[in-house]
Coordinates of C-alpha atoms in Angstrom, one line a residue:
M1 CA 76.3 -15.1 11.6
K2 CA 80.0 -15.9 10.6
I3 CA 80.9 -16.7 7.4
R4 CA 83.2 -19.7 8.9
D5 CA 79.4 -20.6 10.8
K6 CA 77.7 -20.8 7.7
F7 CA 79.7 -22.5 5.7
I8 CA 80.4 -25.1 7.9
I9 CA 76.2 -25.3 8.8
G10 CA 76.6 -25.4 4.7
L11 CA 79.1 -28.5 4.6
T12 CA 77.7 -29.9 7.1
F13 CA 73.7 -29.8 5.6
I14 CA 75.5 -31.0 2.2
L15 CA 76.9 -33.9 3.7
I16 CA 73.8 -34.8 6.0
V17 CA 71.8 -34.8 2.6
S18 CA 74.4 -36.7 0.4
L19 CA 75.3 -39.8 3.5
I20 CA 71.9 -40.3 3.2
V21 CA 71.2 -39.9 -0.4
M22 CA 73.9 -42.3 -0.6
N23 CA 72.5 -44.7 2.3
V24 CA 69.1 -45.1 1.1
A25 CA 70.6 -45.6 -3.0
I26 CA 72.4 -48.5 -1.3
T27 CA 70.1 -49.3 0.4
N28 CA 66.9 -49.6 -2.5
V29 CA 70.3 -51.9 -4.2
L30 CA 70.7 -53.9 -1.3
N31 CA 66.6 -54.9 -1.4
S32 CA 66.7 -55.0 -5.3
N33 CA 69.6 -57.4 -5.5
M34 CA 68.0 -59.0 -2.5
E35 CA 64.3 -59.3 -4.2
K36 CA 66.0 -60.0 -6.9
G37 CA 68.0 -63.1 -6.0
I38 CA 64.4 -64.2 -4.3
N39 CA 62.3 -64.1 -7.3
N40 CA 65.1 -66.2 -9.2
S41 CA 65.3 -68.6 -6.7
L42 CA 61.8 -68.7 -7.1
K43 CA 61.8 -69.1 -10.9
Q44 CA 63.6 -72.0 -10.0
V45 CA 61.5 -72.9 -7.7
M46 CA 58.4 -72.7 -10.2
N47 CA 59.8 -74.8 -12.8
S48 CA 61.3 -77.3 -11.3
T49 CA 57.7 -77.9 -9.1
H50 CA 55.6 -77.2 -12.2
E51 CA 57.9 -79.9 -14.4
Y52 CA 57.1 -82.4 -11.4
I53 CA 54.0 -81.3 -11.7
R54 CA 53.3 -82.3 -15.0
Y55 CA 55.6 -85.4 -14.6
K56 CA 53.4 -86.5 -12.4
L57 CA 50.0 -86.2 -13.4
S58 CA 51.5 -87.5 -16.7
A59 CA 51.9 -90.3 -15.2
N60 CA 48.7 -92.0 -15.7
S61 CA 47.3 -91.0 -19.4
S62 CA 44.0 -92.4 -19.8
K63 CA 43.2 -89.9 -16.5
D64 CA 41.6 -86.6 -17.0
K65 CA 44.0 -83.9 -15.6
K66 CA 41.9 -82.3 -13.5
E67 CA 40.5 -85.6 -11.6
S68 CA 44.8 -86.6 -11.4
L69 CA 45.4 -83.5 -9.5
V70 CA 42.5 -83.7 -6.7
E71 CA 42.9 -87.4 -6.5
E72 CA 47.5 -86.7 -6.3
G73 CA 47.1 -82.9 -4.5
N74 CA 47.4 -84.4 -1.4
Y75 CA 50.9 -86.8 -2.6
I76 CA 52.6 -83.3 -4.2
I77 CA 51.7 -81.2 -1.4
K78 CA 54.1 -82.9 0.7
Y79 CA 56.7 -84.1 -2.1
I80 CA 56.9 -79.6 -2.4
S81 CA 57.0 -79.1 1.2
L82 CA 59.4 -81.4 1.7
N83 CA 62.0 -80.4 -0.9
Y84 CA 61.5 -77.1 -1.2
Q85 CA 61.1 -75.9 2.6
C86 CA 57.8 -74.2 2.3
K87 CA 53.8 -74.4 2.6
C88 CA 51.9 -74.5 -1.0
D89 CA 47.6 -74.7 -1.7
I90 CA 46.9 -76.5 -4.5
T91 CA 43.3 -74.7 -6.3
D92 CA 41.2 -75.8 -9.4
I93 CA 40.6 -73.2 -12.3
N94 CA 38.8 -71.8 -10.1
Y95 CA 40.3 -71.0 -7.1
K96 CA 38.8 -73.4 -5.3
L97 CA 40.8 -75.0 -2.4
I98 CA 42.0 -78.9 -3.2
E99 CA 44.8 -79.3 -1.2
G100 CA 47.0 -77.0 0.9
N101 CA 49.0 -76.4 4.2
V102 CA 49.4 -72.6 3.8
E103 CA 48.3 -70.6 6.9
E104 CA 45.4 -68.6 6.8
E105 CA 47.4 -65.1 6.9
F106 CA 49.1 -65.7 3.0
R107 CA 46.2 -66.7 1.9
S108 CA 44.4 -64.0 1.9
I109 CA 47.1 -61.9 -0.4
I110 CA 47.7 -65.3 -2.5
K111 CA 43.4 -65.1 -3.4
S112 CA 44.5 -61.4 -5.1
S113 CA 46.8 -62.9 -7.1
S114 CA 44.7 -65.7 -8.2
K115 CA 43.3 -63.5 -10.9
M116 CA 46.4 -62.8 -12.8
A117 CA 47.5 -66.6 -12.5
M118 CA 44.2 -67.3 -14.5
Q119 CA 45.4 -64.8 -16.9
G120 CA 48.3 -67.2 -17.0
K121 CA 50.5 -65.5 -15.4
A122 CA 53.0 -66.1 -12.2
V123 CA 52.5 -63.1 -10.1
V124 CA 55.1 -63.0 -6.7
D125 CA 54.4 -61.3 -3.2
L126 CA 56.8 -60.5 -0.3
K127 CA 55.5 -59.8 2.5
Y128 CA 57.9 -58.1 5.3
K129 CA 58.2 -58.6 9.0
D130 CA 60.2 -57.7 11.4
N131 CA 62.8 -60.2 10.7
G132 CA 62.8 -62.1 7.3
V133 CA 60.3 -62.1 4.5
T134 CA 57.8 -64.3 2.9
A135 CA 57.8 -64.7 -0.7
M136 CA 54.6 -65.8 -2.3
L137 CA 54.6 -67.5 -5.4
T138 CA 51.4 -67.9 -7.7
Y139 CA 51.2 -69.6 -11.0
P140 CA 49.3 -71.5 -13.3
I141 CA 49.5 -75.2 -13.6
Y142 CA 49.5 -76.3 -17.6
V143 CA 49.6 -79.6 -18.5
D144 CA 49.5 -80.9 -22.3
N145 CA 48.9 -76.7 -23.1
K146 CA 45.4 -77.1 -21.3
Y147 CA 44.6 -75.5 -18.0
I148 CA 43.9 -77.3 -14.3
G149 CA 44.2 -75.3 -11.8
I150 CA 46.9 -72.8 -9.3
I151 CA 49.2 -73.3 -7.0
S152 CA 50.5 -71.1 -4.2
I153 CA 54.2 -71.5 -2.9
V154 CA 54.8 -69.8 0.6
K155 CA 58.5 -69.7 1.4
S156 CA 60.1 -68.2 4.4
Y157 CA 63.9 -66.5 3.0
D158 CA 64.7 -64.9 6.6
S159 CA 68.8 -66.5 6.4
E160 CA 68.4 -63.6 3.5
Y161 CA 67.0 -60.7 5.0
G162 CA 68.8 -61.5 7.7
M163 CA 72.3 -60.8 5.8
Y164 CA 71.1 -58.1 3.6
K165 CA 69.5 -56.1 7.4
K166 CA 73.4 -57.0 8.6
T167 CA 74.8 -55.2 5.8
I168 CA 72.6 -52.1 5.7
N169 CA 74.1 -52.0 9.9
I170 CA 77.8 -52.0 8.5
I171 CA 77.3 -49.5 6.5
N172 CA 75.4 -47.1 8.8
I173 CA 78.4 -47.2 11.1
I174 CA 80.6 -46.6 8.4
E175 CA 79.3 -44.1 7.0
V176 CA 78.7 -42.1 10.5
G177 CA 82.5 -42.5 10.8
I178 CA 82.5 -40.9 7.5
F179 CA 80.7 -38.6 8.5
I180 CA 82.7 -37.6 12.0
V181 CA 86.3 -37.5 10.1
I182 CA 85.0 -35.1 7.1
F183 CA 83.2 -32.4 9.6
I184 CA 86.5 -32.3 11.4
F185 CA 88.3 -32.5 8.9
L186 CA 86.1 -28.7 7.1
F187 CA 86.3 -27.2 10.1
L188 CA 90.1 -27.0 10.3
R189 CA 89.7 -26.0 7.0
T190 CA 87.2 -23.5 7.1
T191 CA 89.2 -21.6 10.0
K192 CA 91.6 -20.9 7.6
I193 CA 90.8 -19.9 3.8
T194 CA 87.2 -17.8 5.2
D195 CA 89.3 -14.6 5.7
P196 CA 90.3 -14.6 1.3
I197 CA 86.7 -16.4 0.9
S198 CA 84.9 -13.0 2.3
K199 CA 86.9 -11.2 -0.2
L200 CA 85.8 -13.4 -2.6
T201 CA 81.9 -13.1 -1.8
D202 CA 82.5 -9.4 -2.2
A203 CA 84.1 -9.6 -6.0
I204 CA 81.3 -11.9 -6.5
K205 CA 78.7 -9.3 -5.1
R206 CA 80.2 -6.4 -7.4
L207 CA 80.5 -8.9 -10.7
G208 CA 77.2 -9.5 -10.3
N209 CA 76.4 -5.3 -9.9
G210 CA 78.1 -5.1 -13.6
E211 CA 82.0 -3.7 -12.6
Y212 CA 83.9 -6.3 -14.4
S213 CA 87.2 -4.3 -13.7
I214 CA 87.8 -5.6 -10.0
S215 CA 90.6 -7.1 -8.9
I216 CA 91.5 -10.0 -6.5
D217 CA 94.7 -11.2 -4.6
E218 CA 95.3 -14.4 -6.4
H219 CA 98.5 -15.3 -5.3
G220 CA 99.5 -18.4 -3.9
K221 CA 99.4 -22.4 -5.0
D222 CA 96.2 -23.7 -2.3
E223 CA 92.1 -24.2 -3.7
V224 CA 91.4 -20.6 -2.6
A225 CA 93.7 -19.1 -4.9
I226 CA 92.9 -21.2 -7.9
L227 CA 89.5 -20.3 -7.0
A228 CA 90.5 -16.4 -7.4
K229 CA 92.4 -17.4 -10.6
E230 CA 88.9 -18.8 -12.3
F231 CA 86.9 -16.0 -10.8
I232 CA 89.0 -13.6 -13.0
N233 CA 88.5 -16.4 -15.6
M234 CA 85.1 -16.1 -14.7
R235 CA 84.6 -12.4 -15.0
D236 CA 86.6 -12.5 -18.1
K237 CA 83.9 -15.2 -20.0
I238 CA 81.1 -13.2 -18.8
K239 CA 82.0 -10.2 -21.0
E240 CA 82.2 -13.0 -23.9
Q241 CA 79.0 -14.8 -22.5
I242 CA 77.2 -11.7 -23.3
E243 CA 77.9 -10.9 -26.5
T244 CA 77.3 -14.2 -27.4
I245 CA 73.4 -13.8 -25.8
E246 CA 72.3 -12.5 -29.5
S247 CA 73.3 -15.6 -31.4
E248 CA 71.8 -17.9 -28.5
K249 CA 68.7 -16.8 -29.4
E250 CA 69.0 -19.0 -33.3
K251 CA 69.7 -21.8 -30.9
V252 CA 66.6 -21.5 -29.5
Y253 CA 64.4 -21.0 -32.0
K254 CA 65.0 -24.8 -33.1
L255 CA 64.5 -25.7 -29.5
E256 CA 61.0 -24.8 -29.9
K257 CA 60.7 -25.3 -33.3
G258 CA 61.7 -29.1 -32.4
R259 CA 59.2 -29.2 -29.1
R260 CA 56.2 -28.0 -32.1
E261 CA 57.0 -30.5 -33.9
F262 CA 57.4 -32.8 -31.2
F263 CA 53.4 -31.7 -30.2
N264 CA 52.7 -32.2 -33.8
S265 CA 53.8 -35.9 -33.7
V266 CA 51.7 -36.7 -29.9
T267 CA 49.0 -34.5 -31.3
H268 CA 48.5 -36.7 -34.8
E269 CA 48.7 -40.5 -32.7
L270 CA 45.9 -39.1 -30.7
K271 CA 43.8 -40.2 -34.0
T272 CA 44.7 -44.0 -33.0
P273 CA 42.4 -44.6 -30.0
L274 CA 40.3 -42.4 -31.5
T275 CA 39.6 -44.0 -34.4
A276 CA 38.4 -46.7 -32.4
I277 CA 36.8 -45.2 -30.2
S278 CA 34.1 -43.6 -32.4
G279 CA 33.8 -46.3 -34.5
Y280 CA 32.4 -48.2 -32.0
A281 CA 30.4 -45.7 -29.8
E282 CA 28.9 -45.1 -33.0
L283 CA 27.5 -48.7 -34.0
L284 CA 26.6 -49.6 -29.9
I285 CA 24.5 -45.8 -30.3
S286 CA 23.3 -46.9 -33.7
G287 CA 21.8 -50.5 -32.1
M288 CA 22.7 -52.3 -35.7
I289 CA 23.7 -55.0 -34.4
N290 CA 22.4 -57.2 -31.5
D291 CA 25.0 -59.1 -30.1
K292 CA 26.0 -59.1 -26.7
E293 CA 29.9 -60.7 -26.7
F294 CA 30.2 -57.8 -29.7
D295 CA 29.1 -55.5 -27.1
K296 CA 31.1 -56.1 -24.7
R297 CA 33.5 -56.7 -27.0
A298 CA 33.2 -52.7 -28.2
I299 CA 33.1 -51.7 -24.3
E300 CA 36.0 -52.9 -23.6
R301 CA 37.8 -51.7 -26.8
I302 CA 36.6 -48.4 -25.9
Y303 CA 37.5 -48.3 -22.6
S304 CA 41.1 -49.8 -23.2
E305 CA 41.7 -47.1 -26.0
S306 CA 40.1 -44.4 -23.7
D307 CA 43.2 -45.4 -21.3
R308 CA 45.0 -44.8 -24.1
L309 CA 43.7 -41.8 -24.9
H310 CA 44.3 -40.4 -21.1
K311 CA 47.7 -41.7 -21.1
L312 CA 48.8 -39.6 -24.2
V313 CA 47.5 -36.9 -22.7
L314 CA 49.3 -36.7 -19.5
Q315 CA 52.3 -37.4 -21.7
L316 CA 51.4 -34.1 -23.6
I317 CA 50.8 -32.5 -20.4
E318 CA 54.2 -33.6 -19.2
V319 CA 56.3 -32.4 -22.0
S320 CA 54.2 -28.7 -22.3
K321 CA 55.9 -28.1 -18.4
G322 CA 59.2 -29.6 -19.7
M323 CA 59.4 -32.7 -18.2
Y324 CA 60.8 -36.2 -19.9
V325 CA 58.6 -38.4 -21.6
V326 CA 59.7 -42.1 -21.1
K327 CA 59.7 -43.7 -25.0
E328 CA 57.6 -47.3 -24.8
E329 CA 59.1 -50.2 -24.7
F330 CA 60.2 -52.5 -27.4
K331 CA 57.9 -55.7 -26.8
E332 CA 57.3 -59.5 -28.1
V333 CA 54.3 -58.7 -30.3
D334 CA 51.9 -61.0 -32.3
M335 CA 51.4 -59.7 -35.1
K336 CA 48.4 -61.6 -37.0
K337 CA 46.8 -60.7 -33.6
L338 CA 47.0 -56.7 -33.8
I339 CA 46.5 -56.5 -37.3
T340 CA 43.1 -58.0 -37.3
Q341 CA 42.4 -56.9 -34.3
I342 CA 43.0 -53.3 -36.1
C343 CA 41.3 -54.2 -39.3
N344 CA 38.2 -55.1 -37.9
D345 CA 38.2 -51.6 -36.2
M346 CA 38.9 -49.8 -39.6
S347 CA 36.2 -51.9 -41.0
I348 CA 33.4 -50.4 -39.1
K349 CA 34.8 -46.5 -40.8
A350 CA 35.0 -48.7 -44.5
N351 CA 31.5 -49.9 -44.1
K352 CA 30.3 -46.4 -44.1
Y353 CA 31.7 -46.1 -47.2
S354 CA 30.4 -49.5 -48.8
L355 CA 33.7 -50.1 -48.6
K356 CA 35.0 -53.9 -47.7
I357 CA 38.7 -54.7 -46.1
L358 CA 39.9 -58.2 -46.8
Q359 CA 41.9 -59.8 -44.5
N360 CA 44.7 -62.8 -45.6
I361 CA 47.3 -62.5 -42.7
S362 CA 49.8 -64.2 -41.5
E363 CA 51.3 -65.3 -37.7
G364 CA 54.3 -63.4 -37.6
T365 CA 55.8 -62.7 -33.9
V366 CA 57.6 -58.8 -33.8
L367 CA 59.9 -56.9 -30.8
V368 CA 57.9 -53.4 -32.2
Q369 CA 57.0 -50.9 -29.6
E370 CA 52.8 -51.9 -30.0
D371 CA 51.2 -48.4 -29.6
K372 CA 53.4 -47.1 -32.8
I373 CA 53.3 -49.9 -35.0
K374 CA 49.3 -49.5 -34.3
Q375 CA 49.8 -46.1 -35.0
V376 CA 51.3 -46.5 -38.5
M377 CA 48.2 -49.5 -39.5
I378 CA 45.5 -47.6 -38.6
N379 CA 47.0 -44.4 -40.7
V380 CA 47.8 -46.3 -43.6
I381 CA 44.4 -48.0 -43.7
D382 CA 43.0 -44.9 -42.7
N383 CA 44.5 -43.2 -46.0
S384 CA 43.1 -46.5 -47.7
I385 CA 39.6 -45.6 -47.2
K386 CA 40.1 -42.3 -47.3
Y387 CA 41.5 -42.4 -51.5
S388 CA 39.3 -45.5 -52.2
S389 CA 37.2 -46.5 -55.1
E390 CA 32.7 -46.2 -54.3
E391 CA 32.5 -50.0 -53.3
S392 CA 36.0 -50.9 -54.5
E393 CA 38.1 -53.2 -51.3
I394 CA 40.8 -52.7 -49.7
Q395 CA 42.9 -55.5 -48.7
V396 CA 45.4 -56.5 -46.2
N397 CA 48.0 -59.5 -46.5
S398 CA 50.8 -60.0 -44.6
Y399 CA 53.4 -62.9 -45.1
V400 CA 56.7 -64.2 -43.1
L401 CA 59.6 -64.0 -46.4
D402 CA 63.5 -63.6 -45.9
N403 CA 63.2 -63.7 -41.9
K404 CA 61.1 -60.2 -42.5
Y405 CA 57.5 -59.5 -42.0
H406 CA 56.0 -58.2 -44.6
I407 CA 52.3 -56.3 -44.5
E408 CA 51.5 -55.0 -47.6
V409 CA 47.4 -52.7 -47.8
M410 CA 45.9 -52.4 -51.2
N411 CA 43.3 -49.7 -52.0
N412 CA 42.0 -49.6 -56.3
S413 CA 42.1 -45.5 -56.1
D414 CA 43.1 -42.8 -58.8
P415 CA 47.0 -42.6 -59.3
I416 CA 49.1 -39.6 -56.8
P417 CA 50.3 -36.4 -58.6
K418 CA 53.6 -37.5 -59.5
E419 CA 54.7 -33.8 -57.7
I420 CA 53.0 -35.1 -53.9
F421 CA 54.0 -38.6 -54.9
N422 CA 57.9 -38.8 -54.8
N423 CA 57.6 -36.6 -51.5
I424 CA 55.1 -38.3 -50.3
F425 CA 57.1 -39.9 -46.9
E426 CA 57.7 -35.7 -45.9
P427 CA 55.9 -33.5 -43.4
F428 CA 53.4 -31.7 -44.3
I429 CA 53.2 -33.4 -48.1
K430 CA 49.1 -33.9 -48.4
S431 CA 46.8 -33.5 -51.4
S432 CA 45.3 -30.5 -52.2
N433 CA 41.3 -32.1 -52.7
G434 CA 38.6 -31.7 -49.8
V435 CA 39.8 -35.3 -48.9
T436 CA 42.3 -33.9 -46.8
K437 CA 41.3 -30.5 -45.8
D438 CA 41.5 -31.3 -41.8
S439 CA 45.5 -32.7 -42.8
R440 CA 48.4 -31.6 -41.6
G441 CA 50.4 -34.0 -44.1
L442 CA 52.1 -35.1 -40.9
G443 CA 50.9 -39.1 -41.7
L444 CA 53.1 -40.5 -43.6
Y445 CA 55.6 -38.7 -42.3
L446 CA 55.5 -39.7 -38.8
C447 CA 54.6 -43.6 -40.1
S448 CA 58.1 -43.9 -42.1
E449 CA 60.0 -42.5 -38.7
I450 CA 58.6 -44.7 -36.7
I451 CA 59.5 -47.5 -39.3
K452 CA 63.2 -46.7 -39.6
E453 CA 63.1 -46.4 -36.1
H454 CA 62.0 -50.3 -35.7
E455 CA 64.8 -50.3 -38.2
G456 CA 62.4 -51.4 -41.2
E457 CA 61.2 -50.4 -44.3
I458 CA 57.6 -48.7 -45.6
T459 CA 57.4 -48.3 -49.2
M460 CA 54.3 -47.5 -51.8
E461 CA 53.2 -48.6 -55.2
N462 CA 51.8 -45.5 -57.4
G463 CA 48.6 -46.4 -60.3
S464 CA 45.7 -47.2 -60.2
I465 CA 45.9 -49.4 -58.0
I466 CA 47.8 -48.1 -54.6
K467 CA 50.1 -50.3 -52.5
V468 CA 51.8 -49.5 -49.2
K469 CA 54.2 -52.5 -48.1
I470 CA 56.1 -52.0 -44.6
S471 CA 58.6 -54.9 -43.5
L472 CA 59.7 -55.2 -39.6
N473 CA 62.3 -57.8 -38.9
L474 CA 61.0 -61.0 -36.7
S475 CA 62.1 -61.4 -33.5
K476 CA 64.8 -63.2 -33.0
E477 CA 63.5 -65.7 -30.7

């Protein structure tokens, strides 16, 4: 096959792939914008309808809200259907239909969403058809902070879908036109440049065989001449690059060192779910606590932490393959709930050493990476258990001061040696006693790095009482 034909086929293939990728990207963007617009519309519908229902049911304060919902259900359905051009169903908290006019084909979809609605979440489902799209909104009804039922709204967005399809068709026509124009241009241009390209190809082959004295014609001002000049520059730079390969070895070593440090961090983080799993599993096996509610809670915790452990292992495998690991997102976290749960988990281990964990936890919401903060708290409390005096108490306190959420963990212990305490938050710093022979000295270092990432502060006070204090910024909301 001639070089010109190869060139045309190659560029045509690249052009087709590029147009397909661009088409897919534009289609995804337009589809995303359409769905975002539908979601925003449904959000307004949800806010308006929920406000109307709450007002309607609160009009008669003497009646029970659930009874009022049954009595007023038919009127509410008609009002919403008329004012928002939609169909809707109202069900009680057990998903038993009170009133509704939604077609059966949508109710099966809505029923699966109702489970999340029962958990206090609004759910949106989209069903596409040939000439349109139907949106299904399901959300819980709360009146005076009491959950009394579920409302499902089915609304057609065929006009938005029609505009979306029309835009896609226009884009497809434009892309076909672009393809034809570019193809003609490439055909004419490649006819002119195939000969110098052939010479340049031969020169590249000779350069690949180590012939650095090769020379080619680089006269002219067109693209091929510029490419020839760049080839000569490349030839000279290759010589320089070969000489600098040795210096690059050190960079590779540093990269590998960073990779090992990452693995140290992730493998240390595996201790967080394992602490809860082993503690609850030990209690379940021993049968020391005969409480069905506790058994259920323990099984749920073991399952959730096992799932988290599974995800950590998958991340570790991805990194070992050179794949990118997505960082955990920041979200609003109820710190009292989080710390209380951790203290309850760690109490299982503390009881084994005749220790008690006393809690004095205050309310507070912080924007954090929940799993990372869990890792910090478990590490700090675990250290307190390891180093506490026998039959003593570990105090876990928290309070809000100066727009910050402060956490204190205190335990009775022998003072930390000065040479260790002065570098307590550095990596690979650990005690020489037998308690920590399985430790790599990374715990407090990783805790410090996590708190820094959250723009917080972690400090430690030494003495007969060891106090670790953590400060995090409260959520602005």
